[in-house]
XYZ file of C-alpha atoms in Angstrom:
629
model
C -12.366 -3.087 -18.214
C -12.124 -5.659 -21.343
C -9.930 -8.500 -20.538
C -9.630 -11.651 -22.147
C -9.018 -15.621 -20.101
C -7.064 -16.910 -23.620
C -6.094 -13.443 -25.175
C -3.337 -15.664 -27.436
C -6.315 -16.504 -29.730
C -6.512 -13.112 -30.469
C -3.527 -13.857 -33.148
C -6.864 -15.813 -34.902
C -8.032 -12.600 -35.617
C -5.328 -12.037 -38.401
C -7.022 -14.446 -40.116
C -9.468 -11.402 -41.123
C -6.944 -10.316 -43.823
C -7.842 -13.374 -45.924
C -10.999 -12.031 -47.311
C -9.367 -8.631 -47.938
C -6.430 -9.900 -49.640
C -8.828 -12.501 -51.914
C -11.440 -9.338 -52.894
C -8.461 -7.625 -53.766
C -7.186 -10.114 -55.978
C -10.623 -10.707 -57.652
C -11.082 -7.622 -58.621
C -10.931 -7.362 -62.301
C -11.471 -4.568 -64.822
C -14.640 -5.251 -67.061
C -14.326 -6.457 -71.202
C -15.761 -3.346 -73.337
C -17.532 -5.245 -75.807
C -18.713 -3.818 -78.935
C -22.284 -4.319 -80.632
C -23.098 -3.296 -83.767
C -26.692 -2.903 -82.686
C -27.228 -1.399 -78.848
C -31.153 -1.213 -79.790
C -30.847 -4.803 -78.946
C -29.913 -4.525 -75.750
C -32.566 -2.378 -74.913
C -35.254 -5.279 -73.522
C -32.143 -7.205 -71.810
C -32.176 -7.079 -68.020
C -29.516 -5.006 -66.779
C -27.776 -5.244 -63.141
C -25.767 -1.764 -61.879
C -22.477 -2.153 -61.769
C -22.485 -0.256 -58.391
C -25.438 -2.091 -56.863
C -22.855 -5.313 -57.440
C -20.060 -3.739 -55.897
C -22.025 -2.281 -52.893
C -22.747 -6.570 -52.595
C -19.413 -7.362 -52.553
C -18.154 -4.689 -49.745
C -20.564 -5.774 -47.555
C -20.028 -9.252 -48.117
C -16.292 -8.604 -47.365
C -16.971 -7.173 -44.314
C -19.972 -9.603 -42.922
C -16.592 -12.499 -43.483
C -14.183 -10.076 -41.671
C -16.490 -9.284 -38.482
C -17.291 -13.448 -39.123
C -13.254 -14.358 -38.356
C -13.180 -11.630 -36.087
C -16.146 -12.415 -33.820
C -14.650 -16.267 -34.088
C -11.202 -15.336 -32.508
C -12.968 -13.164 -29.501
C -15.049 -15.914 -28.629
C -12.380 -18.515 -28.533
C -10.312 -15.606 -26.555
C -12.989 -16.021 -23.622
C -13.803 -12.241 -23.036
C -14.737 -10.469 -19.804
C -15.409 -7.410 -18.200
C -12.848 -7.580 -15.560
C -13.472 -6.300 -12.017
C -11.771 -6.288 -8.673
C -8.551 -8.991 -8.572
C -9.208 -10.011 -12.124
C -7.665 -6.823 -13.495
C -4.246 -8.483 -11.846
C -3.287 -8.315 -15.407
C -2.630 -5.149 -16.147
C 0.411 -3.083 -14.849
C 0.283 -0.911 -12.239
C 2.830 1.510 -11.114
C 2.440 3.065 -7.607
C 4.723 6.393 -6.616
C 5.017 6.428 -2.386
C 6.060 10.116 -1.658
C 8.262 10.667 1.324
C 5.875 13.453 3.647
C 8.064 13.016 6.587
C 9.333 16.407 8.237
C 12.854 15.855 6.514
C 11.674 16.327 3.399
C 10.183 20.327 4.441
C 13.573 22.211 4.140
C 13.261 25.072 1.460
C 13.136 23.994 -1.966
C 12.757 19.977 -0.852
C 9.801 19.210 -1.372
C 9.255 20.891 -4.148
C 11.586 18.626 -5.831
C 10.299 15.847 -4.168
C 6.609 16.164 -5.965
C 8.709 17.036 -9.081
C 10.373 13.830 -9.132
C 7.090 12.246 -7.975
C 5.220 13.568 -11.354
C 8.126 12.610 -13.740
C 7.953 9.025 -12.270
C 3.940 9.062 -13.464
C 5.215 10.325 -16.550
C 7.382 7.466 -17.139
C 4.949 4.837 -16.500
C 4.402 2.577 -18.884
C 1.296 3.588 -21.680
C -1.385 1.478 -20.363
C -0.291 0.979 -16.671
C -2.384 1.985 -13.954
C -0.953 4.351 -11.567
C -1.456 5.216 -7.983
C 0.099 7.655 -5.098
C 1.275 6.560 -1.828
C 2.091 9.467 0.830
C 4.031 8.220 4.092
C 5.695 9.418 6.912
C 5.118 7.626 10.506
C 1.839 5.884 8.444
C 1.243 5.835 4.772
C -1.811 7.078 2.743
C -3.291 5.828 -0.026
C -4.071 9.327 -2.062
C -4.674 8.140 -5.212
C -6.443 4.861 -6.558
C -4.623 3.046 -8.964
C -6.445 4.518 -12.012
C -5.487 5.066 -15.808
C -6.637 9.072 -15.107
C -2.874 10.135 -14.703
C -4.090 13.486 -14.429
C -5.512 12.748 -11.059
C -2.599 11.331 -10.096
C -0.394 14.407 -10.992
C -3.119 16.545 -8.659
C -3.023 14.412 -5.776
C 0.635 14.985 -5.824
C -0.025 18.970 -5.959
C -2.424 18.915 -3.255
C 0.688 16.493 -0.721
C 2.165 18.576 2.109
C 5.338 17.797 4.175
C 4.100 16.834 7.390
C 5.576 16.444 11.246
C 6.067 12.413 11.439
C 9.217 10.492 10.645
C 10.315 8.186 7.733
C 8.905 4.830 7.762
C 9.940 2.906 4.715
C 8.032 -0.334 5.548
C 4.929 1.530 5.720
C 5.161 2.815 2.610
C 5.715 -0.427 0.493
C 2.827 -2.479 2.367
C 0.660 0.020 1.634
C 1.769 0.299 -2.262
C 1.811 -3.805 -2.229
C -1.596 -3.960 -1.418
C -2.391 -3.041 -4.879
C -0.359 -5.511 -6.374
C -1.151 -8.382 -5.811
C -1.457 -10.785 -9.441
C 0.190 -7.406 -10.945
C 3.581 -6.616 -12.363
C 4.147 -3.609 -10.873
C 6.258 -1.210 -10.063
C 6.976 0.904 -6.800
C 9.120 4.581 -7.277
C 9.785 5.550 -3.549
C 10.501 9.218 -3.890
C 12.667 10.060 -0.486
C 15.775 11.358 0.972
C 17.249 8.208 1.799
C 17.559 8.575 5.861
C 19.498 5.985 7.114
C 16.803 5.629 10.565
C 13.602 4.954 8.236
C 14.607 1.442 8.216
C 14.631 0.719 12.222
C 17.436 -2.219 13.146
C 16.541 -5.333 11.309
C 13.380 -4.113 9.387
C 12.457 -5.773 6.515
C 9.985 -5.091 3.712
C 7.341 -7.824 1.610
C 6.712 -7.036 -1.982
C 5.311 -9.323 -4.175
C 7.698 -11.607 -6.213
C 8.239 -9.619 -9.837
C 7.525 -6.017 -8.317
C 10.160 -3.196 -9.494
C 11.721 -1.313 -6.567
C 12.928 2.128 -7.846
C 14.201 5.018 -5.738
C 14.717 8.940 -6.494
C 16.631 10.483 -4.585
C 15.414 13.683 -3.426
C 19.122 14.413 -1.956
C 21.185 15.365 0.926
C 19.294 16.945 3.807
C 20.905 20.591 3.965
C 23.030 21.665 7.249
C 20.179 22.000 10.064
C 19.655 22.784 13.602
C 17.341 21.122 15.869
C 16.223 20.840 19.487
C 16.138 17.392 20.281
C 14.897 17.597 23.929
C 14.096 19.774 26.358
C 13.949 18.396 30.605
C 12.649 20.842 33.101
C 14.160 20.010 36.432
C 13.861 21.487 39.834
C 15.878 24.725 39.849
C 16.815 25.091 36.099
C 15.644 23.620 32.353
C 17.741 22.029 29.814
C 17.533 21.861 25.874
C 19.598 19.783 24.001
C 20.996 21.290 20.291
C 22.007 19.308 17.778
C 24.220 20.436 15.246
C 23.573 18.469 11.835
C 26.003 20.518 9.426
C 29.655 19.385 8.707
C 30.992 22.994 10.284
C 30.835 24.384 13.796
C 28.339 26.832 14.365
C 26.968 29.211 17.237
C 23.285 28.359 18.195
C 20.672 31.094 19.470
C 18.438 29.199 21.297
C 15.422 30.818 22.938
C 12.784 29.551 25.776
C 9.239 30.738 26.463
C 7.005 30.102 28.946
C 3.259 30.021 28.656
C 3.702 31.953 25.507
C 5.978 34.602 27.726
C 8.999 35.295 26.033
C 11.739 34.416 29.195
C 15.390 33.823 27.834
C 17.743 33.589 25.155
C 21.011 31.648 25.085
C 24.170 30.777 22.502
C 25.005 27.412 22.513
C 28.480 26.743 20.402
C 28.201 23.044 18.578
C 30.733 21.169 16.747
C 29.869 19.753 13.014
C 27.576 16.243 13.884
C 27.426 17.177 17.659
C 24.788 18.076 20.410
C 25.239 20.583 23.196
C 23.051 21.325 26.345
C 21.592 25.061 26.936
C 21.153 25.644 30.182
C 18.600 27.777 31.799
C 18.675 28.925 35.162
C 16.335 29.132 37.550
C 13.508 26.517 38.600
C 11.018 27.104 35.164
C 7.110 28.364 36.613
C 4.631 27.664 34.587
C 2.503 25.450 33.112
C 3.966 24.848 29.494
C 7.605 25.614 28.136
C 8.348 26.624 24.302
C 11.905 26.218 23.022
C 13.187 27.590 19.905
C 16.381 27.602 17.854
C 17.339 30.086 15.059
C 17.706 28.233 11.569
C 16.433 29.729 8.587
C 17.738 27.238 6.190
C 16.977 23.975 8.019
C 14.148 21.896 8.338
C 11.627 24.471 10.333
C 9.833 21.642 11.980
C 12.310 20.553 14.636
C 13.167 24.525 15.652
C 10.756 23.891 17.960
C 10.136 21.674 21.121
C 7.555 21.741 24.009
C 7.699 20.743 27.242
C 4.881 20.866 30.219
C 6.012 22.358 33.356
C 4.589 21.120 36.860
C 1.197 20.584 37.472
C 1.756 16.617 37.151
C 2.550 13.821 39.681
C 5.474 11.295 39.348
C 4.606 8.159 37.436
C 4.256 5.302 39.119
C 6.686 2.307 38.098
C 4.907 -1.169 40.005
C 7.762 -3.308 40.494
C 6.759 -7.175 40.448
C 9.150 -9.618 42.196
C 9.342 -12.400 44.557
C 7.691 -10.861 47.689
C 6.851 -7.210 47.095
C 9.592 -6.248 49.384
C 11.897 -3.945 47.185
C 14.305 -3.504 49.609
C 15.075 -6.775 49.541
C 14.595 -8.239 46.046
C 14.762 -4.887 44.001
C 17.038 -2.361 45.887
C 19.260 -1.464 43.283
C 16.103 -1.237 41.192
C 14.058 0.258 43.817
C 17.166 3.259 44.440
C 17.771 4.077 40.498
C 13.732 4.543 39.934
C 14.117 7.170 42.719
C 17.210 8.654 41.798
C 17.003 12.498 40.360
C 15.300 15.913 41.199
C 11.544 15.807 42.029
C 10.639 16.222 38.376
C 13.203 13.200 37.284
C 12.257 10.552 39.451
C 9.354 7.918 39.478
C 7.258 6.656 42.173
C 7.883 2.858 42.960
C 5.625 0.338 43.771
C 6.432 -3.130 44.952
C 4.090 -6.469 45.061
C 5.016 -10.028 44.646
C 3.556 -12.599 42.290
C 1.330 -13.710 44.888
C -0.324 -10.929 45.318
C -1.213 -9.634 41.425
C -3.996 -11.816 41.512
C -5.714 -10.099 44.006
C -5.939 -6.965 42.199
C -7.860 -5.438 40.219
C -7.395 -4.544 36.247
C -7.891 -0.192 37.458
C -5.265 -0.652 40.428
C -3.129 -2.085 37.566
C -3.923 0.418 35.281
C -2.942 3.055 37.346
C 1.001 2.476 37.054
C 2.646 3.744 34.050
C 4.987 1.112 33.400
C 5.618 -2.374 35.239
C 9.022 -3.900 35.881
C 8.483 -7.758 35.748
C 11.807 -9.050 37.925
C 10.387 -12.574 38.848
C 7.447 -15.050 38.072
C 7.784 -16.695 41.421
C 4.386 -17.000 42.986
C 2.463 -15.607 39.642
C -0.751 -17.287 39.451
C -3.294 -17.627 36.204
C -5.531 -14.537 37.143
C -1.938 -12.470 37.457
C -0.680 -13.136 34.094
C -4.115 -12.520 32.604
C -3.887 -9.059 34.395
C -0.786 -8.411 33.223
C -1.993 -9.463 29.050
C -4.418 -7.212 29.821
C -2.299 -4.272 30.537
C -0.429 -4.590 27.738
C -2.802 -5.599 25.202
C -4.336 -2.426 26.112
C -1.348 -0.422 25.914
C 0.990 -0.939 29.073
C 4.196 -1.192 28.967
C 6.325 -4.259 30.733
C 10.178 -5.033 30.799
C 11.150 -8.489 31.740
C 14.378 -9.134 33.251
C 14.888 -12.563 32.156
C 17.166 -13.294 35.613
C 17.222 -16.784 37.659
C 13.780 -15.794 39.172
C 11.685 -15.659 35.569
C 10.172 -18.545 34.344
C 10.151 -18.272 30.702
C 7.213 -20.522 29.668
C 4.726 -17.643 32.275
C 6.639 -14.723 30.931
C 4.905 -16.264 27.458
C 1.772 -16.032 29.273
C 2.222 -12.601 30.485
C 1.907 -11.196 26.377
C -1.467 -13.241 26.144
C -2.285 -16.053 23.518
C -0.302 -15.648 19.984
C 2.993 -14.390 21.926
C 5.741 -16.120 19.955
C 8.607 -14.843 22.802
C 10.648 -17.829 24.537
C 12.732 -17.123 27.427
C 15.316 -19.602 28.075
C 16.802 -19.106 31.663
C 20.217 -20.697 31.761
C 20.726 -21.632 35.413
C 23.949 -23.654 36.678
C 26.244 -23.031 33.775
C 29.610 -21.549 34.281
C 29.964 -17.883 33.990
C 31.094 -16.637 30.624
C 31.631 -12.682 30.866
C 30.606 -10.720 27.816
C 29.654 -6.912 27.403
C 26.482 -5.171 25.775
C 26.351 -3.550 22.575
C 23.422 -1.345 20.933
C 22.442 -2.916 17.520
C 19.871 -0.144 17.643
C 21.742 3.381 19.119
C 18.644 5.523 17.651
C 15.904 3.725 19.373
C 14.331 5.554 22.355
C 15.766 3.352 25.456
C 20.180 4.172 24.455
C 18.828 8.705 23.703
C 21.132 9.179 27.091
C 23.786 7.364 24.853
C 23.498 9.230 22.076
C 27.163 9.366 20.828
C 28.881 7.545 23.649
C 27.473 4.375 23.136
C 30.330 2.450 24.404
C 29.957 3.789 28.048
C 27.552 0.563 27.997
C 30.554 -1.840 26.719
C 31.941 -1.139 30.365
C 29.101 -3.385 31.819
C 30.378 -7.392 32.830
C 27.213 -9.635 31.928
C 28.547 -12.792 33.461
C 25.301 -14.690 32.557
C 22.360 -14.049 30.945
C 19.228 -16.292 29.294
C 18.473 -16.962 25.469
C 15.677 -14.605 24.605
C 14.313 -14.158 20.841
C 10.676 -14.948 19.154
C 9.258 -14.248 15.745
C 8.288 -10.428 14.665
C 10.287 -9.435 18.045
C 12.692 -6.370 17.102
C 16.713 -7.006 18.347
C 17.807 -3.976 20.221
C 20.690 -4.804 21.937
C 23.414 -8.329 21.651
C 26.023 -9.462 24.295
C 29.775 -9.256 22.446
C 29.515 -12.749 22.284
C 27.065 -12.385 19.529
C 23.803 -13.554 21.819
C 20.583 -11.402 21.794
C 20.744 -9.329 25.139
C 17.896 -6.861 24.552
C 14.186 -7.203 22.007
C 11.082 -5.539 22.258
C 8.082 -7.670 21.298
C 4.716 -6.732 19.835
C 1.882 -6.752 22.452
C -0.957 -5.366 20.857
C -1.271 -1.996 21.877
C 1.548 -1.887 24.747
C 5.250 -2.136 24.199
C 7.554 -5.333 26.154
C 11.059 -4.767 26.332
C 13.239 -8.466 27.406
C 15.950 -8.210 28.828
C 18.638 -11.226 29.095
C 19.670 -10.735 32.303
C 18.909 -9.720 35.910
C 18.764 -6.206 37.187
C 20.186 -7.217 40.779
C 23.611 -7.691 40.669
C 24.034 -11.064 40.587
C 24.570 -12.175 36.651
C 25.992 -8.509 36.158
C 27.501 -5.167 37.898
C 25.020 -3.003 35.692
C 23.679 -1.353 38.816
C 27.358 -0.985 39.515
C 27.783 1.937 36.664
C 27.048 5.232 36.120
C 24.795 4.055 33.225
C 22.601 2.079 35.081
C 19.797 4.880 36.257
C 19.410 6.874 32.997
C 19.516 3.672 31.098
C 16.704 2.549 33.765
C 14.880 5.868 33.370
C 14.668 6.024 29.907
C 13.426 2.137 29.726
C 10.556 3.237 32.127
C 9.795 6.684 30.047
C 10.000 4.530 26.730
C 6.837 1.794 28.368
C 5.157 4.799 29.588
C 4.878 6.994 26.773
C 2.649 3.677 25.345
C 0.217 4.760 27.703
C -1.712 7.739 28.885
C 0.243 8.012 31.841
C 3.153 10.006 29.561
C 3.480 13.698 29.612
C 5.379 14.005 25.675
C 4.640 12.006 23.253
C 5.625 12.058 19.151
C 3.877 13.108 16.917
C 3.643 9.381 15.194
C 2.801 8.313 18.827
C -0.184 11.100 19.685
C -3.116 9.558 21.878
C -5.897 8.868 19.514
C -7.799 12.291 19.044
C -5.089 14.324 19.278
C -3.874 16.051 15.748
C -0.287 15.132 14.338
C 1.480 18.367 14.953
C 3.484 19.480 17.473
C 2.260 22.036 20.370
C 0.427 21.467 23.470
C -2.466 19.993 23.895
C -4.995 18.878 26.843
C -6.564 15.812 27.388
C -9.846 14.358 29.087
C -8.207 12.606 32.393
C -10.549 10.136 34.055
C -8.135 10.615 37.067
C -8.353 14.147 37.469
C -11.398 16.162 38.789
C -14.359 15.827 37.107
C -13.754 18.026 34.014
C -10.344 18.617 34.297
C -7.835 18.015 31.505
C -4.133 16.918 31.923
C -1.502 18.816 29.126
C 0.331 16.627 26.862
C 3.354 17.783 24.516
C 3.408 16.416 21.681
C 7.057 16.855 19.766
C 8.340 15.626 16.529
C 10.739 12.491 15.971
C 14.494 13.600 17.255
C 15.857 11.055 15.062
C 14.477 12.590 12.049
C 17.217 15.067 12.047
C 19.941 12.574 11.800
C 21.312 13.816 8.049
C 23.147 10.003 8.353
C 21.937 8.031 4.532
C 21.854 4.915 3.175
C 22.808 3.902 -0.872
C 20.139 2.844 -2.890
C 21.840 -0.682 -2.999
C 20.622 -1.088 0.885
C 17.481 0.157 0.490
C 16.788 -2.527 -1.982
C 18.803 -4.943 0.473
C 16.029 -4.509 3.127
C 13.142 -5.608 0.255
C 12.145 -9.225 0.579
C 10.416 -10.269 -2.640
C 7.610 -12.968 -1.870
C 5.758 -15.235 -4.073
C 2.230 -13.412 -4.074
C -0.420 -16.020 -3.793
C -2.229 -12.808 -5.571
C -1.325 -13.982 -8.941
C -3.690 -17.564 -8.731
C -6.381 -15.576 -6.854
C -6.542 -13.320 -9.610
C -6.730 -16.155 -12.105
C -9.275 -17.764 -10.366
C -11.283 -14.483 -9.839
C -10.933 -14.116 -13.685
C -12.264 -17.321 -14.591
C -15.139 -16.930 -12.008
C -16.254 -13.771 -13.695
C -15.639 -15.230 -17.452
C -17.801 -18.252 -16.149
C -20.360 -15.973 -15.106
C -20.790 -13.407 -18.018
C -20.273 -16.427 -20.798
C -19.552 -13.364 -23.502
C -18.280 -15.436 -25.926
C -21.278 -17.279 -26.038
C -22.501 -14.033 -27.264
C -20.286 -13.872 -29.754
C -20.837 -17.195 -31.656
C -24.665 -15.777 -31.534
C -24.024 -12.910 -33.397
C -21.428 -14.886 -35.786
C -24.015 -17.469 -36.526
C -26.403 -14.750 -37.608
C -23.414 -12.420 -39.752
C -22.742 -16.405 -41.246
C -26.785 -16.477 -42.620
C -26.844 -13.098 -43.347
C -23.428 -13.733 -45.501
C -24.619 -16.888 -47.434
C -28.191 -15.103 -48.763
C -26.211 -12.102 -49.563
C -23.747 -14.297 -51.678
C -26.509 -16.012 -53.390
C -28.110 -12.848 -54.495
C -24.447 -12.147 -55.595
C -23.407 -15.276 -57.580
């Protein structure tokens, strides 16, 4: 593309209408003169009127292209590639593909909206399509082909993953960087595609527009299904403002088994029961909903066939009974199929494992750093750089400058453990009720309010995601990024002596779902969502077996793999806080394209070009006007 380092001296070029406005006022009509003898005339040399005025023309226009060829050089012309075409506009549609969006008639409306943005762009913008659900997709370059655009749009599908807004506008900034731009995020609006303190970086200058696809319509979906010993449960949620009688149905190894009703208040989830222990190897269950979102009708489950995970307990000297009983107890608690298998070991003693002993343990419970050498904490960055799951309980016993150790180099997480200060009792509150860990809260949140924290340690660190604060406004639960793995902090101890947590009811389902939150980071997890699927595996639900090092040679463990519960949540948010949750940065993209620009200017030297061929229309001008005169 054309572009131009000093496009202002373009105005120069107006100076092109001076010739045309002087030929025009030359132009005169010629004297009729009368002779009273024409044969004398006849040996005078004659020139053709039209031969003169064929001069003149071209004359006028060697002096135009002259002026004009003078203000493109002084304009600095280039063929713009890469960040140099910064300069341009760009408008970029991101198209909301999450699962929400697949009710009847939805999404549909969704691509309509999607083309009329393109439509609106401005003439002369570039314009590019941005899919996203769990990830985003680029789907269309930014182009000026608009009818590409329009067909990537046709050829989008609503998918199985759930709404990620961030994802969505880094992948549309990436093209904007030097560019005013503009981003139309075509969505529904659900409140949980912003997660608890999530925040978005756009370039300073960039347009955030929304259209609203609308109001998810009333739906019914199976948000979990746990097969236990001697029966299997399914919970139905109800996301319609009326009551309404659910059929739910369950199948077994693609054996049609039983049906159920399940009656559910407007916003509410109910439990259907199924009796009996469930045989088989894979369960299926189903709810009737025509005019809902069809994707979560549907959940799987895998029956039997799989051992306990194993939960490796770290803490002062291995001996659980001791150090981690209520810990060791609520790991334990629950059927056959609920409980986990726990394994103790003290600091000490990591470092003489090895990374596969490690590796074998689904999740790791880090209760004290007492006694944890270099070679343990490297075993432990290990595991959860390469997808292991830890929660520290930041108690008297952890040592927050080895608990920094424990993420691996570039942690940013500091621990402050408060010892000796007098106890100041405050209660826990979600900040976060939809993220995995509080699902056995769903609703009833406050049964965690009940909790005394009498002391607890200052945790916090950059890019690490606030789950949980004490009432008296302190953080009291974050999960941290640790490369592939997941780390869950914890402000407090899980013994009973800074709180009576393990005192409460709430104490082993909000310890079980911790554990099945680190584990489903690994392998070691039996259901995993669809945004979450092992790599390999396709993003839809069903399930699926995978190639198991630990199982016989050949052999495959099954995996379901279940869409996001939280997608059904109808809950919305105005577009006044979706824009609230936009940061607007100043782009260092804006110099880089300059400097690109110049760099390619520098290297093509067009104008120089230009003054070439004006010195040659200059020569060609003055023998022409000689010939003229």
């Amino acid at each position: 593309m054309l572009s131009f380092l000093s496009p202002l001296f373009l105005a120069g070029a107006a100076l092109a209408a001076v010739p045309i406005v002087l030929h025009l006022l030359k132009r005169e009509p010629e004297a009729r003169v009368k002779f009273a003898a024409v044969r004398l005339l006849k040996e005078a040399p004659v020139e053709h009127t039209e031969k003169r005025h064929l001069r003149e023309l071209l004359l006028l226009a060697l002096r135009i292209a002259t002026l004009l060829l003078l203000a493109l050089a002084f304009a600095r012309p280039f063929f713009a590639t890469g960040a140099a075409l910064g300069s341009s506009g760009l408008t970029v549609v991101a198209l909301d593909t999450s699962y929400s969006v697949s009710a009847p008639g939805r999404f549909d409306r969704a691509k309509q909206l999607a083309k009329d943005a393109i439509a609106r762009a401005p003439a002369g913008d570039l314009v590019g399509v941005v899919t996203f659900a769990d990830e985003a997709e680029i789907v269309a370059k930014p182009s000026v082909d608009r009818v590409l655009a329009a067909a990537a749009i046709d050829q989008a599908t609503s998918g199985f993953g759930a709404t990620r807004y961030r994802a969505a506008l880094s992948a549309a900034s990436q093209h904007l960087n030097g560019r005013k731009g503009t981003i139309v995020v075509v969505t529904d609006l659900q409140e949980n595609g912003w997660d608890a303190g999530d925040r978005a970086s756009v370039p300073e200058g960039t347009t955030i527009e929304v259209a609203d696809v609308g109001a998810m319509p009333p739906n019914l979906a199976v948000t979990s299904v746990r097969p236990l010993a001697d029966r299997l449960l399914a919970t139905v949620y109800n996301g319609g403002a009326r009551a309404r009688d659910a059929r739910v149905h369950l199948v077994i190894d693609n054996r049609p088994a039983v049906d159920a009703t399940v009656p559910l208040g407007p916003h509410q989830s109910a439990e259907a029961t199924f009796a009996g222990a469930p045989r088989g190897a894979a369960a299926t269950v189903t709810v009737d909903d025509v005019d809902g979102i069809p994707a979560d009708n549907i959940r799987y489950a895998v029956l039997g066939g799989t051992s306990r995970p194993s939960v490796l307990v770290i803490s002062a000297s291995g001996d659980l009974g001791r150090d981690a009983f209520y810990v060791q107890h609520a790991l334990a608690a629950g059927t056959q199929d609920a409980a986990f298998q726990v394994t103790g070991v003290g600091g000490a003693q990591l470092s003489a494992w090895s990374e596969d002993r490690l590796t074998s343990h689904a999740a790791v419970l880090l209760l004290s750093t007492r006694g944890l050498e270099r070679r343990g904490r490297e075993l432990l960055a290990s595991y959860v750089r390469n997808g292991g799951g830890i929660l520290v309980a930041a108690g008297a016993d952890v040592d927050g400058s080895i608990v920094a150790d424990v993420l691996g180099a570039g942690s940013t997480l500091r621990v402050v453990t408060v010892n000796g200060t007098r106890p100041e009792p405050r209660a826990l509150a979600p900040t976060d009720v939809r993220h995995p860990v509080f699902q056995p809260f769903a609703g009833n949140a406050a049964r965690l309010g009940l909790v005394t924290f009498q002391n607890a340690s200052w945790i916090g660190g950059t890019g690490c995601q606030t789950l949980a604060r004490f009432t008296s406004g302190d953080t009291a639960l974050i999960e941290c990024p640790s490369g592939d793995g997941r780390t869950l902090v914890l402000a407090s101890d899980l013994d009973n002596r800074w709180n009576d947590f393990p005192l409460h009811a709430t104490f082993v389902p909000f310890l079980h779902e911790v554990v099945r939150y680190l584990a489903s980071a690994r392998a070691h997890a039996s259901e995993y969502f669809v945004g979450d699927a092992p790599p390999g595996v396709k993003r839809a639900p069903g399930i699926v077996a995978l190639a198991d090092p630990a199982v016989a040679a050949g052999g495959a463990r099954r995996i379901a793999v279940n869409v996001d519960p939280r997608e059904a949540d109808p809950a919305r948010i105005s577009v006044e806080d979706f824009q609230s949750a936009v940061t607007r940065l100043k782009a260092a993209g804006g110099v880089e394209a300059r400097v690109e620009a110049r760099q390619q200017e520098d290297r093509q030297h067009l104008w120089q070009y230009a003054l070439a061929v004006m010195a040659v229309l200059l020569a060609a001008e003055g023998l022409l006007a000689a010939r003229t005169a």
